[in-house]
Tab-separated table of C-alpha atoms and ligand atoms in Angstrom:
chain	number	residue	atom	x	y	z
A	1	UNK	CA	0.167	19.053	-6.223
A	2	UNK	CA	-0.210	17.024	-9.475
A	3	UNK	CA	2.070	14.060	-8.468
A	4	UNK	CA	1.097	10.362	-8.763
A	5	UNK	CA	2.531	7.930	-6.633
A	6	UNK	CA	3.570	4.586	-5.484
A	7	UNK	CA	4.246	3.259	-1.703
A	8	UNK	CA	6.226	0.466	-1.723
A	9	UNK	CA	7.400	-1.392	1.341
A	10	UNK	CA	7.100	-4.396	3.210
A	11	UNK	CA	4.092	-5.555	5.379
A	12	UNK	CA	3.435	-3.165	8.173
A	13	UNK	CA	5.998	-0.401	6.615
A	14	UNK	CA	3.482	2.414	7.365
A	15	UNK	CA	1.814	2.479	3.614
A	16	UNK	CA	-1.593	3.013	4.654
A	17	UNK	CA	-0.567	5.335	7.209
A	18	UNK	CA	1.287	7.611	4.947
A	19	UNK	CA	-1.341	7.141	2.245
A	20	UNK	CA	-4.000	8.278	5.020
A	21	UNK	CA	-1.757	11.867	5.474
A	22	UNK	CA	-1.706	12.104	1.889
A	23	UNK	CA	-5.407	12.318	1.915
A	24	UNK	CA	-6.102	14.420	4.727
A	25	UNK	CA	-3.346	17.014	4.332
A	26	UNK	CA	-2.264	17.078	0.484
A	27	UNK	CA	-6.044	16.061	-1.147
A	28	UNK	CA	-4.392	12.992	-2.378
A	29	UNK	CA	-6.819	10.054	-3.599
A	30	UNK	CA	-4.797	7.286	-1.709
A	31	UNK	CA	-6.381	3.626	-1.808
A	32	UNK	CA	-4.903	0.721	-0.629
A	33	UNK	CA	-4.819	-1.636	-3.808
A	34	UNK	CA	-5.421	-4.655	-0.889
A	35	UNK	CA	-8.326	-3.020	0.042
A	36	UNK	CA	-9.683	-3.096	-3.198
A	37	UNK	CA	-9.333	-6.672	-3.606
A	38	UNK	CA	-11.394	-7.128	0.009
A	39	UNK	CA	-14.119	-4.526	-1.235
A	40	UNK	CA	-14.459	-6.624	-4.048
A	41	UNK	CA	-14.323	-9.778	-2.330
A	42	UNK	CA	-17.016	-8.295	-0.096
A	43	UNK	CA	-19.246	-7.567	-2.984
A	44	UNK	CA	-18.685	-11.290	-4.580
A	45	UNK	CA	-17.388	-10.481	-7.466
A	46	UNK	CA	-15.294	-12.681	-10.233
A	47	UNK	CA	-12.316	-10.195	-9.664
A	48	UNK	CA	-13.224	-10.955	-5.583
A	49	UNK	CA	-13.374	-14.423	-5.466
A	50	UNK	CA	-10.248	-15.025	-6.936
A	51	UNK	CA	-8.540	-12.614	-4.898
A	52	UNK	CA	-10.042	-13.945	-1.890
A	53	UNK	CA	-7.838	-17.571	-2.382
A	54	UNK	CA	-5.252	-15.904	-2.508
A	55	UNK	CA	-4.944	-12.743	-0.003
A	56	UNK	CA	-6.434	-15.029	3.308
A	57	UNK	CA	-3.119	-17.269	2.654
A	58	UNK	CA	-0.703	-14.094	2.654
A	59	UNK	CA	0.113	-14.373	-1.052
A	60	UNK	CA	-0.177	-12.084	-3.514
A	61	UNK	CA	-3.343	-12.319	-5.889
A	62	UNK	CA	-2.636	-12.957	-9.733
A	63	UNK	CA	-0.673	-9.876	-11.591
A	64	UNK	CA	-4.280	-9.754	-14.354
A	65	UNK	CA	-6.746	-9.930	-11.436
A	66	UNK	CA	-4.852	-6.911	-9.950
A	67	UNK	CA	-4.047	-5.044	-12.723
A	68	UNK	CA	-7.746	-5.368	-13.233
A	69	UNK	CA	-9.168	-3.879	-10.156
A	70	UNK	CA	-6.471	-1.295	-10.567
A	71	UNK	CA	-7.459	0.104	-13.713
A	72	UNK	CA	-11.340	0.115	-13.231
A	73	UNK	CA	-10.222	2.536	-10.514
A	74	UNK	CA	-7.893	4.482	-12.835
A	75	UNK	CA	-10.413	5.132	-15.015
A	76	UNK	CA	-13.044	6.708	-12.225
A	77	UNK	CA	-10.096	8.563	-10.767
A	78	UNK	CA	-7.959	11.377	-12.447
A	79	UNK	CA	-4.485	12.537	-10.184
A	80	UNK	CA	-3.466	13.327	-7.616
A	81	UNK	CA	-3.456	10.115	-6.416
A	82	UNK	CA	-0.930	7.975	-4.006
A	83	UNK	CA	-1.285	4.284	-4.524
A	84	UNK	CA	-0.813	2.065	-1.418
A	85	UNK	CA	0.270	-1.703	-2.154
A	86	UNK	CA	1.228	-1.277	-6.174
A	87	UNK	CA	2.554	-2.407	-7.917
A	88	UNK	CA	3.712	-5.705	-6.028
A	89	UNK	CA	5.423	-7.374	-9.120
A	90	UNK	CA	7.605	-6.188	-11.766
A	91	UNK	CA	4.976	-7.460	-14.045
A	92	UNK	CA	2.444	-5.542	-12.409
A	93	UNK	CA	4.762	-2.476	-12.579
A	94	UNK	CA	5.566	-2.909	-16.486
A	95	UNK	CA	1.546	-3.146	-17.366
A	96	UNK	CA	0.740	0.162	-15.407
A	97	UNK	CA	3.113	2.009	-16.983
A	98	UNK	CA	1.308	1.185	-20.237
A	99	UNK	CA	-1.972	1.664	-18.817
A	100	UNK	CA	-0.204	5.218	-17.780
A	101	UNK	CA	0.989	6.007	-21.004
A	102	UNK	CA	-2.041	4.972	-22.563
A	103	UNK	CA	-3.450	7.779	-20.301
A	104	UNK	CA	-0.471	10.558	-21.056
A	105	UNK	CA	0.379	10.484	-18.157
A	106	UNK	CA	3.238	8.359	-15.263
A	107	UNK	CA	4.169	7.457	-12.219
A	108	UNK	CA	6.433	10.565	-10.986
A	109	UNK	CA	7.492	9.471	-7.539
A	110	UNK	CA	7.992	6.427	-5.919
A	111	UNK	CA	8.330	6.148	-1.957
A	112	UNK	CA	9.966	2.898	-0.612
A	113	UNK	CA	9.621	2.833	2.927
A	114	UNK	CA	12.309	0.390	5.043
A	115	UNK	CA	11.607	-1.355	7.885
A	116	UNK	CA	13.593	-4.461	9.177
A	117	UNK	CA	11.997	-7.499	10.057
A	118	UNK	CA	11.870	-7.273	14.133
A	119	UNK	CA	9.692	-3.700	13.545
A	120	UNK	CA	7.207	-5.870	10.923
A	121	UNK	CA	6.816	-8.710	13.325
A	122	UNK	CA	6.315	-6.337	16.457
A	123	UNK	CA	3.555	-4.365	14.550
A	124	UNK	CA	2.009	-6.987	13.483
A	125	UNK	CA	1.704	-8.527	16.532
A	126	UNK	CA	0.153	-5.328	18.262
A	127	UNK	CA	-1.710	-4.170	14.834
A	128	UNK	CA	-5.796	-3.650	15.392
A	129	UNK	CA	-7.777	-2.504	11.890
A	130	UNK	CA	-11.153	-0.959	12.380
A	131	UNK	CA	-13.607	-2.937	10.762
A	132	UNK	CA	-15.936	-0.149	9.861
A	133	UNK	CA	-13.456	2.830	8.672
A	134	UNK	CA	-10.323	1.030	8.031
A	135	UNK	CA	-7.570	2.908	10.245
A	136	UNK	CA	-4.552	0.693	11.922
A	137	UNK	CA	-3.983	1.417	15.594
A	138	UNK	CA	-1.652	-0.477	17.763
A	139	UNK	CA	-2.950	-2.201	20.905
A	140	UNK	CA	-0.945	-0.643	24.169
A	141	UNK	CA	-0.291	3.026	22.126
A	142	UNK	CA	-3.377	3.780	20.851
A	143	UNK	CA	-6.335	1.703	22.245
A	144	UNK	CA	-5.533	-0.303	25.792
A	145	UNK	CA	-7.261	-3.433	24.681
A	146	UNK	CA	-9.184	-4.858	21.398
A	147	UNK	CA	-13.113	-4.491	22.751
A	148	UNK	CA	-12.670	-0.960	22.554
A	149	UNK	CA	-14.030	1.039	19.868
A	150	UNK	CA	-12.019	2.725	17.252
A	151	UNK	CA	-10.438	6.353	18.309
A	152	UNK	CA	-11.747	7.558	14.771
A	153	UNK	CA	-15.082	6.175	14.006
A	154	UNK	CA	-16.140	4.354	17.210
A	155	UNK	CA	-16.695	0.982	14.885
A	156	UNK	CA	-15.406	-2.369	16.158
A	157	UNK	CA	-11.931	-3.177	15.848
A	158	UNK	CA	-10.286	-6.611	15.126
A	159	UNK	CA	-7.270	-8.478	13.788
A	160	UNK	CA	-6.509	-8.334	9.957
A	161	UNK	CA	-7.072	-11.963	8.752
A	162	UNK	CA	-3.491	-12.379	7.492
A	163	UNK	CA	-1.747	-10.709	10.433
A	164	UNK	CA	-1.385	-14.409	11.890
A	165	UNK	CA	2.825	-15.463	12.196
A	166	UNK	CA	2.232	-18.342	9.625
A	167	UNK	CA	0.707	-15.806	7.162
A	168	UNK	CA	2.948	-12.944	7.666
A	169	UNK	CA	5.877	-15.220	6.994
A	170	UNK	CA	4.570	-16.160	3.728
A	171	UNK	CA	3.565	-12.420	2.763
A	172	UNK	CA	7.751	-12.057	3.600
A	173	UNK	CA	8.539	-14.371	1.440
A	174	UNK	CA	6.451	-13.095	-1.132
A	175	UNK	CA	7.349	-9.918	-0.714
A	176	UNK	CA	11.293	-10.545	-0.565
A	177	UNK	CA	11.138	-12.699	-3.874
A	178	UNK	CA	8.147	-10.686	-6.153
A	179	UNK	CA	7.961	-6.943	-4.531
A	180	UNK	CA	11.733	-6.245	-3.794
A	181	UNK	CA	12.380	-6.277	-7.432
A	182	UNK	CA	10.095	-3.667	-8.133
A	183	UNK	CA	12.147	-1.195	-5.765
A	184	UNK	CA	15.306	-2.044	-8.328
A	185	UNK	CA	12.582	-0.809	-11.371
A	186	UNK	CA	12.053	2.469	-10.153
A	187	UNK	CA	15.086	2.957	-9.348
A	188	UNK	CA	16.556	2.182	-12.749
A	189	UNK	CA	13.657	4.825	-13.921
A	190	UNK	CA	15.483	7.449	-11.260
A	191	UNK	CA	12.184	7.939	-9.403
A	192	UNK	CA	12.661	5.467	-6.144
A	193	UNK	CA	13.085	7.212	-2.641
A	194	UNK	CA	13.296	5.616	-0.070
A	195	UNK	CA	12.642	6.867	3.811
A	196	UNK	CA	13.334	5.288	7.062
A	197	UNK	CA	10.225	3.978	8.333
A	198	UNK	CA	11.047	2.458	11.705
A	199	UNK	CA	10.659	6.096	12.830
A	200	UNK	CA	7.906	7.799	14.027
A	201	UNK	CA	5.173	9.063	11.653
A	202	UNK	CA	5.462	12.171	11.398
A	203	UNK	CA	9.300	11.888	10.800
A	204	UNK	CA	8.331	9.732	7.860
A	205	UNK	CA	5.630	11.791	6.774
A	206	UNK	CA	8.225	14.340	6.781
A	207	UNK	CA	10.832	13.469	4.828
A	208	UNK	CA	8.233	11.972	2.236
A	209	UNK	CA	6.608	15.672	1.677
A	210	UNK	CA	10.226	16.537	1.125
A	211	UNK	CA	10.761	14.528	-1.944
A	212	UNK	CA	6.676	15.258	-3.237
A	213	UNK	CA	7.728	18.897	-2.887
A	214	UNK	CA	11.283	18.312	-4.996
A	215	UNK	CA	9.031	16.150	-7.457
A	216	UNK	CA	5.838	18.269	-7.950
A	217	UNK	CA	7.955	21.121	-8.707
A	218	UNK	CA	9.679	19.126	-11.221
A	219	UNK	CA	6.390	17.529	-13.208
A	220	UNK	CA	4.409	20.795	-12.604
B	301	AMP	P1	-2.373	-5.055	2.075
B	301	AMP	O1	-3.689	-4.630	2.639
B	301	AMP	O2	-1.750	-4.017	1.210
B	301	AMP	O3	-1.416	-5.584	3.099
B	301	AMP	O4	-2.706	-6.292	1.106
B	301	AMP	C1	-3.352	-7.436	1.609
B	301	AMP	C2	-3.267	-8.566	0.620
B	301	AMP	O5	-3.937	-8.184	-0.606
B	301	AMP	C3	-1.866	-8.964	0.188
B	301	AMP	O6	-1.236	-9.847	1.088
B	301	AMP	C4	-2.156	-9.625	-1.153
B	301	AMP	O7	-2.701	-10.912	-0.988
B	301	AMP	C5	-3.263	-8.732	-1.716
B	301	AMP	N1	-2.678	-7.630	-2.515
B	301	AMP	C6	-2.659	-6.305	-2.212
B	301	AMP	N2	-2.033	-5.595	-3.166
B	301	AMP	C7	-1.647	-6.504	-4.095
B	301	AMP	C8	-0.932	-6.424	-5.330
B	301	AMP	N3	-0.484	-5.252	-5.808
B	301	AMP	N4	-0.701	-7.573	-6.010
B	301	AMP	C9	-1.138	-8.761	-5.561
B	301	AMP	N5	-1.798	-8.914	-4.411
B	301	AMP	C10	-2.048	-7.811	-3.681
């Protein structure tokens, strides 16, 4: 499946999830473009510094800083891929298609997934991220409380530094006012589909290999 795509969607949507199926059933390369940013915050880089003043307040980090860290990866990485958190600005959209094209090659599909704001706020509330692999449980569902270890890698889990209310809301706000628009791009390009996330996962996870399938027969 030669596809490359975007998930869009709001905070707590289900991107990484769906990016995580991508990977283990379809092969997909599927990074999340925020965890970039902590890796190279982590590592104390230029790139990661900057990002770092920006991401712990729940805002986005600058469109170059980004666009940046996202093309050192495209140029390690060849397709398949599925891209989890970009673009988050139209500007950011607009300069990887030209990095794209530069390349030959596009985006072919891009997945919007809905979820209203009561479903964000809930998950968020009950969201634990394993500090050593990554994964997203929920506290109640998955693990009974936070001490435990992870399902998947036995590492510690812990809250996400911007899964606080006062930093959600301004990741909302961000994402209502810079990311929405980006939606109404791909759209205008005829590639946007959009799937219910507020269901389970597999439902989504569903209905997403529906339109890859319609897609990679298309670009293939
Ligand atoms: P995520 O892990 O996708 O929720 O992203 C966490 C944080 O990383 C976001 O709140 C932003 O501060 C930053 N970030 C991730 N992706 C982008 C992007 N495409 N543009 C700007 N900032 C981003």
């Amino acid at each position: 499946m030669h596809c490359r795509l975007v998930l869009l969607g709001p905070p707590a949507a289900g991107k990484g999830t769906q990016a995580q199926l991508l990977k283990d059933r379809f092969g997909f390369q599927a990074p999340s473009v925020g965890a970039m940013l902590r890796e190279q915050k982590a590592a104390g880089t230029p790139a990661g510094l900057v990002a770092a003043e920006y991401f712990e307040r729940g805002l986005l980090v600058p469109d170059q800083t980004t666009i940046d860290v996202v093309r050192q990866w495209l140029a390690g990485h060849e397709g398949p891929w599925a891209l989890d958190g970009f673009p988050r600005t139209v500007g950011q959209a607009e300069a990887f298609d030209a990095i794209l094209r530069d390349q030959g090659v596009a985006v072919d599909l891009a997945i919007l997934i809905t979820v209203d704001e009561a479903v964000i706020r809930d998950r968020v509330a009950h969201r634990l991220i394993c500090q050593r692999c990554g994964a997203a449980f929920r506290i109640g569902v998955h693990v009974a409380a936070a001490s435990d270890p992870c399902p998947k890698c036995g590492g510690a889990l812990g809250r996400r530094a911007d899964d606080t209310p006062e930093a959600l809301a301004d990741r909302l706000i961000e994402y209502r006012s810079k990311t929405e628009p980006v939606n109404s791009y791909y759209q205008e390009r005829g590639i946007l589909h959009a799937v219910d996330g507020s269901r389970a996962v597999e439902a989504v996870f569903a209905d997403l290999s529906v339109a890859l399938d319609k897609t990679s027969a298309a670009v293939s």
